[in-house]
Amino acid sequence: MADAATEFLLNNLKELVLYEAHLINDTEGNVEKLKSDLLHFQAFLKDTVKMRKSNERIKLMRKEIHDVVYDVEDIIDAYMVKHRDAGKSSRFFKKFLTTHQSLLNLHSIGQKVEAISGRVTQLRREVKLTTDDDDKKEIPSEPRPPRKDKNVVGFQDVTDRLIHRLTQEADGLDVISLTGMFGLGKTTLAWKIYNDPEIILKFPTRIWLTVSAKFTEKDIFLRILGHFTTLDADMRAKDGEELAEVVSKYLQMGSFLIVMDDVWSIDAWDKLKKALPLQENKSKVLLTSREEPVGKAASKPRPFEPLRAFEPDESWELFRLEALGKLECPPKLVKVGKKIAEDCNGLPLAIVVIGGILYELSDSNNVDTTKRNWVKVSEDVNSYLSEKDPQKRMTKFISLSYESLPHYLRPCFLYLGLFPEDYEISASKLIRMWIGEGFIQQNDERTPLEEVGQNYLKDLISRNLVKTLKFRADGNVKTCQIHDTLRDFCRMEAATENFLQEIRLNEQGECVPTISEWCRRLSIHSDCKRYISSKSSTPRARSFVCFSKEPCDELSGKDSTNLIKAFKFLRVFDIQPLILKDIDTDLYTLIHMRYIALSITLSMLSPDFNKICNMQTLIVNTTSLTLNVKANIWRMRHLRYFKTNASATLPSAKSGDCANELQTLGLISVESCKGLHERAPNLKKLGIRGKLALLSEEKGPFDSVRKMRYLGKLKLVNDKAQETERLNCLPKVDQFPSGLTSLTLCWTSLKWEEISILRSLQKLEVLKLKYQAFIGNSWELEDAIGGFPSLQFLHIEQTDLAFWQAKSHHYPKLRSLVLKHCDKLREIPVDLANVQSFKMLDLTTCTGAVDAARNIAAEKENKFGKASEFKLSIFPPPPPAPAPAK
């Protein structure tokens, strides 16, 4: 979108003046005038967002601004590349420079911009457009924290009816179909039923499958099998028919419930049902679909369940929770609130979206101000009621929410259209991509961009435009998702300004629809290798992101060259699903890149990466155990995040080399830690992999880690190959960073007695012990010995621990306990039930500890009642506990 491009361009011009002034004649005067005009454009775009479709003259002017801003951006980026890449430009690039030769100075560009700026001023006068001073100063505010547990409102009668049917035996496999239009709440209701205690007790195996419009039966079948067995290469090599047989055999082993969410067609159902054992009379399938014929065909001969709209009292209850965050409503707001809820026509999604707007417009200290804001929204909502098509009416509701967003959040929201349907989005990845795109505004230099990005995401969540799926141990969002209808809006709105587009190929390998040469961002979800082989070129694109679900394929040198030569101005380049056997040298000419994520087979990172001077995020996964980093990352002045799965050996730093912006670094070799506190003084997250025995040396590499005053998260991975240099003990307490809040240990094979050192880390909140981090039959914390005073999250995975004894005072602040693949574990401290903050116990393949976990859950309920909100998750689901003897 043009205002996002304008924002980025303004920041780019500041960089140009600061670092590249020698490249352009008469820089200061030209740049200042250009900045002034761009700010004028930006104000116009912000002030006319609500008129972008209704007023034809404004619509045309916005398009003209959009075109010239993109043109200016192209020219400035081209100018930068020309001077850095003289004599090495690709054929397209030479043609581009020749075509725009007359524009390759800021004076010529400025004249074109200035002419449009004058017409913008005239148009503002003619339509009597005024700018709200408060809107000009949009400063990110502190959003409400995402709610971790949203109780599902309404549909109690439907819920009871469906649970009754699910728990009754039928003649053969019973398929229960829940149908209805988008936004009615089918998925939400199905999820509520899926997690109902009666259903959990009834079905030892429960599997949730999101099907969606585009799916492959092979992918669905593999997802089912992932609940029963390890998916090795032989299993993945089977075709759909073979996998269907394997799935059917596994499902016949016991009763199951499978939820198939969002099935679009009868043909899709026919492809999926062949894997289901139709004779199983104790098993069920719950299917959701927008199409009644699909539900009718799937449930036949039994009836399907058409989902009704909300009743008025249900609408009013949901409205209050979304608009106010509680059921109590000030008397002055009742009348207007009920009117808005009623105008949403019983559509839960509409209530949620409108409620998100109202929540942001509510002032808890001034009911009158809140009422005025609500009345204005009510008028807008009421004006859409004449639209009879529910799809179009819902789009207008979403558009109203979109228009109410601060201008800096609009591109962040539209960017979500880049991701596949129903995709579980990593919050940290999304935020780093936003940073690379230039969407994050840093109003206070003391606040890191990553923290600002977290607040942006929380703001979108609080407005009900994004849904939280998982939380991190520190309470921040870990993964999120966008509703299909909202995603469709993002893609539709983005298409109007060439903001982003998904690459889709027909059987002939042609893009459908055709990719605009002006398109700024491209994503591809399948057929990656076929697209690359087609040698398609979108040279003006700023982003290329691959989300392929297909198994990782190695790219030939030729395909790698084709892919990289297709672009020249990229900022975000994520092709992790593809494996590069070599890196084409043209990659290093992409000097505008800020975010790079690659998978390679190489064991060396070329020094040429230093040529990519704007790099902020560098992710390199390799099939090699080690990675020799020849690039001098200490001279990458913008680098904030460098991560690899190998043990990376970093280059020596010369005098003056310092990566001040670097926040996250890992995994690096133990030897590379030496002097790290001087080369990356602001590091917050560090991962170390290699010969961890070296950490115990006095004045050794870990001494530098100790001096890192901002380091909060540390991960230590001992190489399994280092059997002869086993880690005998952890570093002493005073060798750890003083501010450490999170520690992960992998393959360290320490004795449980050694864990006493960690008890003295007073600020430690998160502790993850993975892959034989500690070994031994028992772990006992004596009553008189202190425990972990600040620990909130404990994760133990793949250990031979059998007996674990401790008291509640050893873990006074524990919230979550995760135990995975602890096959020998028999005893979990039952006294943990007395920790009031303890809310979640998650077991995966810990068969012997199931009874102990159930005892804790029972004790928790006895002591605190159901209000404790304690959640026990066990996988694979065990047989139901025997009923007590009468």
PDB file of C-alpha atoms in Angstrom, residues 187 210 416 420-425 457 461 465-469 477 479-484 486:
ATOM      1  CA  THR A 187     -15.010 -23.643  13.909  1.00  0.00           C
ATOM      2  CA  THR A 210      -8.128 -28.098   9.094  1.00  0.00           C
ATOM      3  CA  LEU A 416      -1.124 -11.346   6.977  1.00  0.00           C
ATOM      4  CA  PRO A 420      -1.484 -19.590   3.621  1.00  0.00           C
ATOM      5  CA  GLU A 421      -5.051 -20.202   4.758  1.00  0.00           C
ATOM      6  CA  ASP A 422      -5.320 -21.424   8.382  1.00  0.00           C
ATOM      7  CA  TYR A 423      -1.521 -21.138   8.756  1.00  0.00           C
ATOM      8  CA  GLU A 424      -0.084 -21.104  12.290  1.00  0.00           C
ATOM      9  CA  ILE A 425       2.052 -17.965  12.149  1.00  0.00           C
ATOM     10  CA  LEU A 457       0.603  -7.600  17.142  1.00  0.00           C
ATOM     11  CA  ILE A 461      -5.282  -9.120  18.527  1.00  0.00           C
ATOM     12  CA  LEU A 465      -8.360  -9.000  13.688  1.00  0.00           C
ATOM     13  CA  VAL A 466      -5.837 -11.685  14.680  1.00  0.00           C
ATOM     14  CA  LYS A 467      -6.328 -14.707  16.950  1.00  0.00           C
ATOM     15  CA  THR A 468      -3.741 -15.951  19.460  1.00  0.00           C
ATOM     16  CA  LEU A 469      -3.040 -19.688  19.258  1.00  0.00           C
ATOM     17  CA  VAL A 477       2.284 -14.313  21.832  1.00  0.00           C
ATOM     18  CA  THR A 479       1.828 -18.197  17.420  1.00  0.00           C
ATOM     19  CA  CYS A 480      -1.238 -16.580  15.913  1.00  0.00           C
ATOM     20  CA  GLN A 481      -3.725 -17.031  13.088  1.00  0.00           C
ATOM     21  CA  ILE A 482      -6.112 -14.979  10.953  1.00  0.00           C
ATOM     22  CA  HIS A 483      -9.711 -15.955  10.169  1.00  0.00           C
ATOM     23  CA  ASP A 484     -10.307 -16.989   6.554  1.00  0.00           C
ATOM     24  CA  LEU A 486     -10.333 -11.546   7.339  1.00  0.00           C
TER      25      LEU A 486
END
